[in-house]
Tab-separated table of C-alpha atoms in Angstrom:
chain	number	residue	atom	x	y	z
U	7	UNK	CA	23.848	-38.095	28.034
U	8	UNK	CA	27.610	-38.415	27.653
U	9	UNK	CA	27.582	-42.094	28.579
U	10	UNK	CA	25.034	-42.756	25.835
U	11	UNK	CA	26.597	-40.702	23.041
U	12	UNK	CA	27.359	-43.893	21.092
U	13	UNK	CA	23.644	-44.399	20.324
U	14	UNK	CA	22.983	-41.285	18.199
U	15	UNK	CA	26.457	-41.568	16.680
U	16	UNK	CA	25.753	-45.160	15.600
U	17	UNK	CA	22.404	-44.133	14.096
U	18	UNK	CA	23.940	-41.234	12.145
U	19	UNK	CA	26.941	-43.219	10.882
U	20	UNK	CA	24.706	-46.146	9.995
U	21	UNK	CA	22.307	-43.830	8.182
U	22	UNK	CA	25.127	-42.268	6.179
U	23	UNK	CA	26.480	-45.704	5.213
U	24	UNK	CA	23.043	-47.019	4.239
U	25	UNK	CA	22.310	-43.885	2.186
U	26	UNK	CA	25.622	-44.129	0.320
U	27	UNK	CA	25.133	-47.801	-0.530
U	28	UNK	CA	21.479	-47.263	-1.504
U	29	UNK	CA	22.535	-44.425	-3.808
U	30	UNK	CA	25.080	-46.711	-5.480
U	31	UNK	CA	22.435	-49.412	-5.841
U	32	UNK	CA	19.969	-46.972	-7.437
U	33	UNK	CA	22.611	-45.937	-9.963
U	34	UNK	CA	23.918	-49.382	-10.912
U	35	UNK	CA	21.469	-51.983	-9.627
U	36	UNK	CA	18.543	-51.517	-12.038
U	37	UNK	CA	18.197	-51.932	-15.804
U	38	UNK	CA	17.784	-48.549	-17.485
U	39	UNK	CA	15.213	-49.828	-19.974
U	40	UNK	CA	12.999	-51.995	-17.765
U	41	UNK	CA	13.787	-50.873	-14.220
U	42	UNK	CA	14.290	-54.489	-13.206
U	43	UNK	CA	17.104	-55.257	-10.732
U	44	UNK	CA	20.489	-56.330	-12.059
U	45	UNK	CA	21.176	-59.883	-10.941
U	46	UNK	CA	24.005	-60.203	-8.425
U	47	UNK	CA	24.473	-56.453	-7.945
U	48	UNK	CA	27.109	-55.918	-5.256
U	49	UNK	CA	25.483	-52.812	-3.771
U	50	UNK	CA	22.111	-54.495	-3.392
U	51	UNK	CA	23.671	-57.332	-1.410
U	52	UNK	CA	25.826	-54.952	0.595
U	53	UNK	CA	22.794	-52.878	1.606
U	54	UNK	CA	20.990	-55.925	2.950
U	55	UNK	CA	24.111	-56.951	4.867
U	56	UNK	CA	24.522	-53.452	6.334
U	57	UNK	CA	20.892	-53.286	7.462
U	58	UNK	CA	21.089	-56.712	9.096
U	59	UNK	CA	24.353	-55.878	10.860
U	60	UNK	CA	23.041	-52.512	12.024
U	61	UNK	CA	19.868	-54.140	13.338
U	62	UNK	CA	21.880	-56.665	15.313
U	63	UNK	CA	24.237	-53.981	16.585
U	64	UNK	CA	21.403	-51.689	17.664
U	65	UNK	CA	19.723	-54.574	19.466
U	66	UNK	CA	22.891	-55.328	21.436
U	67	UNK	CA	23.422	-51.641	22.198
U	68	UNK	CA	19.945	-51.206	23.624
U	69	UNK	CA	20.521	-54.192	25.928
U	70	UNK	CA	22.990	-51.941	27.780
U	71	UNK	CA	20.214	-49.585	28.834
U	72	UNK	CA	19.090	-50.324	32.417
U	73	UNK	CA	15.967	-52.487	32.420
U	74	UNK	CA	14.347	-50.295	35.090
U	75	UNK	CA	15.232	-47.008	33.418
U	76	UNK	CA	11.562	-46.068	32.995
U	77	UNK	CA	9.294	-44.673	35.685
U	78	UNK	CA	5.656	-45.619	34.934
U	79	UNK	CA	4.445	-42.638	36.957
U	80	UNK	CA	6.562	-40.130	35.007
U	81	UNK	CA	4.723	-37.798	32.647
U	82	UNK	CA	5.701	-37.602	28.990
U	83	UNK	CA	7.398	-34.244	29.513
U	84	UNK	CA	9.511	-35.640	32.337
U	85	UNK	CA	10.689	-38.542	30.189
U	86	UNK	CA	11.831	-36.287	27.346
U	87	UNK	CA	12.393	-32.858	28.902
U	88	UNK	CA	15.712	-31.063	28.579
U	89	UNK	CA	17.253	-27.690	29.373
U	90	UNK	CA	19.124	-27.876	26.063
U	91	UNK	CA	17.493	-25.692	23.431
U	92	UNK	CA	19.553	-27.487	20.758
U	93	UNK	CA	17.992	-30.873	21.486
U	94	UNK	CA	14.486	-29.449	21.452
U	95	UNK	CA	15.284	-27.526	18.261
U	96	UNK	CA	16.237	-30.734	16.429
U	97	UNK	CA	12.895	-32.267	17.347
U	98	UNK	CA	11.049	-29.080	16.420
U	99	UNK	CA	12.813	-28.948	13.051
U	100	UNK	CA	11.668	-32.501	12.338
U	101	UNK	CA	8.034	-31.655	13.108
U	102	UNK	CA	8.324	-28.514	10.966
U	103	UNK	CA	9.665	-30.491	7.991
U	104	UNK	CA	6.770	-32.920	8.297
U	105	UNK	CA	4.428	-29.926	8.238
U	106	UNK	CA	6.111	-28.553	5.087
U	107	UNK	CA	5.793	-31.991	3.481
U	108	UNK	CA	2.091	-31.947	4.300
U	109	UNK	CA	1.576	-28.524	2.717
U	110	UNK	CA	3.529	-29.562	-0.390
U	111	UNK	CA	1.664	-32.853	-0.855
U	112	UNK	CA	-1.714	-31.196	-0.306
U	113	UNK	CA	-0.883	-28.556	-2.901
U	114	UNK	CA	0.362	-31.218	-5.333
U	115	UNK	CA	-2.757	-33.289	-4.808
U	116	UNK	CA	-4.922	-30.243	-5.571
U	117	UNK	CA	-2.882	-29.422	-8.660
U	118	UNK	CA	-1.276	-26.223	-7.394
U	119	UNK	CA	2.264	-27.618	-7.270
U	120	UNK	CA	3.925	-30.349	-9.282
U	121	UNK	CA	7.411	-31.794	-9.521
U	122	UNK	CA	6.587	-34.012	-12.479
U	123	UNK	CA	6.133	-37.156	-10.394
U	124	UNK	CA	2.670	-36.639	-8.906
U	125	UNK	CA	-0.621	-36.523	-10.766
U	126	UNK	CA	-3.138	-34.331	-8.921
U	127	UNK	CA	-5.683	-36.531	-7.178
U	128	UNK	CA	-7.829	-36.657	-4.076
U	129	UNK	CA	-5.726	-39.383	-2.422
U	130	UNK	CA	-2.586	-37.242	-2.218
U	131	UNK	CA	-4.651	-34.328	-0.995
U	132	UNK	CA	-5.951	-36.482	1.858
U	133	UNK	CA	-2.466	-37.826	2.624
U	134	UNK	CA	-1.122	-34.285	2.663
U	135	UNK	CA	-3.801	-33.154	5.093
U	136	UNK	CA	-3.063	-36.149	7.321
U	137	UNK	CA	0.625	-35.202	7.285
U	138	UNK	CA	-0.311	-31.670	8.326
U	139	UNK	CA	-2.395	-33.057	11.191
U	140	UNK	CA	0.556	-35.238	12.159
U	141	UNK	CA	2.780	-32.180	12.523
U	142	UNK	CA	0.053	-30.330	14.430
U	143	UNK	CA	-0.327	-33.253	16.860
U	144	UNK	CA	3.437	-33.418	17.429
U	145	UNK	CA	4.083	-29.734	18.143
U	146	UNK	CA	2.502	-29.737	21.657
U	147	UNK	CA	4.622	-32.764	22.614
U	148	UNK	CA	7.782	-31.076	21.346
U	149	UNK	CA	6.931	-27.820	23.120
U	150	UNK	CA	6.388	-29.714	26.371
U	151	UNK	CA	9.958	-31.017	26.265
U	152	UNK	CA	11.585	-27.639	26.974
U	153	UNK	CA	12.615	-27.325	30.610
U	154	UNK	CA	13.923	-24.106	32.148
U	155	UNK	CA	17.484	-24.097	33.376
U	156	UNK	CA	18.694	-23.026	36.804
U	157	UNK	CA	19.361	-19.487	35.584
U	158	UNK	CA	15.876	-19.069	34.127
U	159	UNK	CA	12.671	-18.109	35.823
U	160	UNK	CA	10.456	-20.937	36.966
U	161	UNK	CA	8.190	-22.021	34.089
U	162	UNK	CA	4.417	-21.927	34.256
U	163	UNK	CA	2.702	-25.161	35.184
U	164	UNK	CA	2.037	-27.121	32.009
U	165	UNK	CA	-0.764	-29.509	31.382
U	166	UNK	CA	0.197	-33.156	30.797
U	167	UNK	CA	0.592	-34.227	27.171
U	168	UNK	CA	-2.574	-35.962	26.015
U	169	UNK	CA	-1.604	-39.412	24.795
U	170	UNK	CA	-4.423	-39.493	22.273
U	171	UNK	CA	-2.747	-36.713	20.279
U	172	UNK	CA	0.430	-38.773	20.038
U	173	UNK	CA	-1.597	-41.646	18.596
U	174	UNK	CA	-2.679	-39.464	15.658
U	175	UNK	CA	0.758	-39.683	13.930
U	176	UNK	CA	0.753	-43.453	14.476
U	177	UNK	CA	-2.624	-43.934	12.786
U	178	UNK	CA	-1.744	-41.697	9.859
U	179	UNK	CA	1.626	-43.407	9.429
U	180	UNK	CA	-0.132	-46.781	9.197
U	181	UNK	CA	-2.479	-45.368	6.545
U	182	UNK	CA	0.487	-44.024	4.573
U	183	UNK	CA	2.163	-47.424	4.834
U	184	UNK	CA	-0.904	-49.175	3.398
U	185	UNK	CA	-1.269	-46.636	0.574
U	186	UNK	CA	2.439	-46.799	-0.263
U	187	UNK	CA	2.376	-50.591	-0.370
U	188	UNK	CA	-0.685	-50.515	-2.623
U	189	UNK	CA	1.020	-48.120	-5.035
U	190	UNK	CA	4.454	-49.758	-4.997
U	191	UNK	CA	3.473	-53.421	-4.988
U	192	UNK	CA	2.621	-53.300	-8.692
U	193	UNK	CA	6.361	-52.967	-9.280
U	194	UNK	CA	7.791	-56.486	-9.800
U	195	UNK	CA	11.103	-55.354	-8.293
U	196	UNK	CA	10.863	-55.578	-4.514
U	197	UNK	CA	14.366	-54.159	-4.155
U	198	UNK	CA	13.126	-50.889	-5.674
U	199	UNK	CA	10.739	-50.083	-2.829
U	200	UNK	CA	11.400	-52.316	0.189
U	201	UNK	CA	13.550	-49.669	1.902
U	202	UNK	CA	10.677	-47.167	1.798
U	203	UNK	CA	8.286	-49.726	3.283
U	204	UNK	CA	10.765	-50.612	6.039
U	205	UNK	CA	11.246	-46.920	6.815
U	206	UNK	CA	7.487	-46.480	7.234
U	207	UNK	CA	7.279	-49.591	9.424
U	208	UNK	CA	10.021	-48.326	11.740
U	209	UNK	CA	8.518	-44.832	11.771
U	210	UNK	CA	5.200	-46.342	12.846
U	211	UNK	CA	6.776	-48.475	15.564
U	212	UNK	CA	8.897	-45.566	16.815
U	213	UNK	CA	5.922	-43.212	17.026
U	214	UNK	CA	3.875	-45.907	18.737
U	215	UNK	CA	6.597	-46.469	21.335
U	216	UNK	CA	6.909	-42.707	21.736
U	217	UNK	CA	3.193	-42.405	22.493
U	218	UNK	CA	3.411	-45.150	25.118
U	219	UNK	CA	5.335	-42.769	27.401
U	220	UNK	CA	2.204	-40.606	27.607
U	221	UNK	CA	0.251	-43.595	28.929
U	222	UNK	CA	2.734	-44.606	31.640
U	223	UNK	CA	3.934	-47.607	29.611
U	224	UNK	CA	7.197	-46.281	28.197
U	225	UNK	CA	9.922	-48.732	27.209
U	226	UNK	CA	13.219	-46.971	26.514
U	227	UNK	CA	14.918	-50.038	25.089
U	228	UNK	CA	12.291	-50.602	22.422
U	229	UNK	CA	11.806	-46.930	21.612
U	230	UNK	CA	15.532	-46.317	21.182
U	231	UNK	CA	15.945	-49.433	19.021
U	232	UNK	CA	13.108	-48.474	16.685
U	233	UNK	CA	14.158	-44.812	16.603
U	234	UNK	CA	17.733	-45.702	15.619
U	235	UNK	CA	16.433	-48.019	12.905
U	236	UNK	CA	14.043	-45.350	11.621
U	237	UNK	CA	16.860	-42.793	11.345
U	238	UNK	CA	18.952	-45.222	9.272
U	239	UNK	CA	16.121	-46.256	6.957
U	240	UNK	CA	14.819	-42.712	6.468
U	241	UNK	CA	18.322	-41.605	5.502
U	242	UNK	CA	18.543	-44.416	2.945
U	243	UNK	CA	15.138	-43.520	1.453
U	244	UNK	CA	16.309	-39.974	0.754
U	245	UNK	CA	18.413	-41.331	-2.122
U	246	UNK	CA	15.413	-42.979	-3.840
U	247	UNK	CA	13.686	-41.284	-6.822
U	248	UNK	CA	10.664	-40.085	-4.847
U	249	UNK	CA	8.590	-36.873	-4.908
U	250	UNK	CA	10.089	-33.947	-3.015
U	251	UNK	CA	7.337	-33.946	-0.392
U	252	UNK	CA	7.945	-37.632	0.319
U	253	UNK	CA	11.632	-36.960	0.897
U	254	UNK	CA	10.725	-34.045	3.162
U	255	UNK	CA	8.432	-36.352	5.120
U	256	UNK	CA	11.174	-38.906	5.701
U	257	UNK	CA	13.775	-36.215	6.449
U	258	UNK	CA	11.382	-34.741	9.001
U	259	UNK	CA	10.712	-38.155	10.507
U	260	UNK	CA	14.441	-38.827	10.850
U	261	UNK	CA	15.082	-35.455	12.537
U	262	UNK	CA	12.046	-35.815	14.786
U	263	UNK	CA	13.049	-39.239	16.060
U	264	UNK	CA	16.705	-38.278	16.358
U	265	UNK	CA	15.608	-35.369	18.536
U	266	UNK	CA	13.364	-37.509	20.733
U	267	UNK	CA	16.143	-40.119	20.911
U	268	UNK	CA	18.587	-37.490	22.188
U	269	UNK	CA	16.003	-36.150	24.641
U	270	UNK	CA	15.295	-39.605	26.053
U	271	UNK	CA	18.983	-40.446	26.373
U	272	UNK	CA	19.494	-37.135	28.171
U	273	UNK	CA	16.980	-38.247	30.824
U	274	UNK	CA	18.322	-41.757	31.376
U	275	UNK	CA	20.279	-42.427	34.577
U	276	UNK	CA	23.998	-42.006	33.956
U	277	UNK	CA	26.219	-45.064	34.183
U	278	UNK	CA	29.045	-45.194	36.664
């Protein structure tokens, strides 16, 4: 993966920059009394410029990936497997955080936990359960990415990852996107919530492209582009005034996709 180390580095640096600018915008870009955006706020304009530049840069970077880097006959585990426990651990940590977010939101929806931002209701209970199912559907895929090294005993034969399980996170992410838009769209200030919506869009597209590898239709260029964008946008969302479980969900999504990004890059043919 050494020849592709620029990709995760660009995503992490871009995410840090976007998060810093978004934090500055949240502190200075909205009226304290009304919550409406301050006209001509420098940080708001800078954030848009950074996201556009990062999008263009990521697009150009992914053009460097060989067009025929994907083998349609390769199983999902072969496309993302690695002998590195660290890479698998990053992905596993992301799935675990999503699971914690699901438990927290379910408990908040049922009235057992509260951070002062969520009123107990059935909708958040359902969303929390869907988040839990998302984590449960992702764990087998993450576990299937661990490959024994030369010094280890030969692993037992594993069953192929069922693509239908990888579609579960995609469906639930779309539902969360619709619910989030319904709740946030009553706010007249688009700049207050557009980053969260974009993060959910890129999470959905990344998970969809991830699932395509289980159906023999993987496209590394598109997956890597969407995954890098999702990492940046999820990092920016973490600075928004959102419930704790929502931040955990986006933090888990960023770690999950960063892990799968590193795993896929590790399996790409090395440049000469």
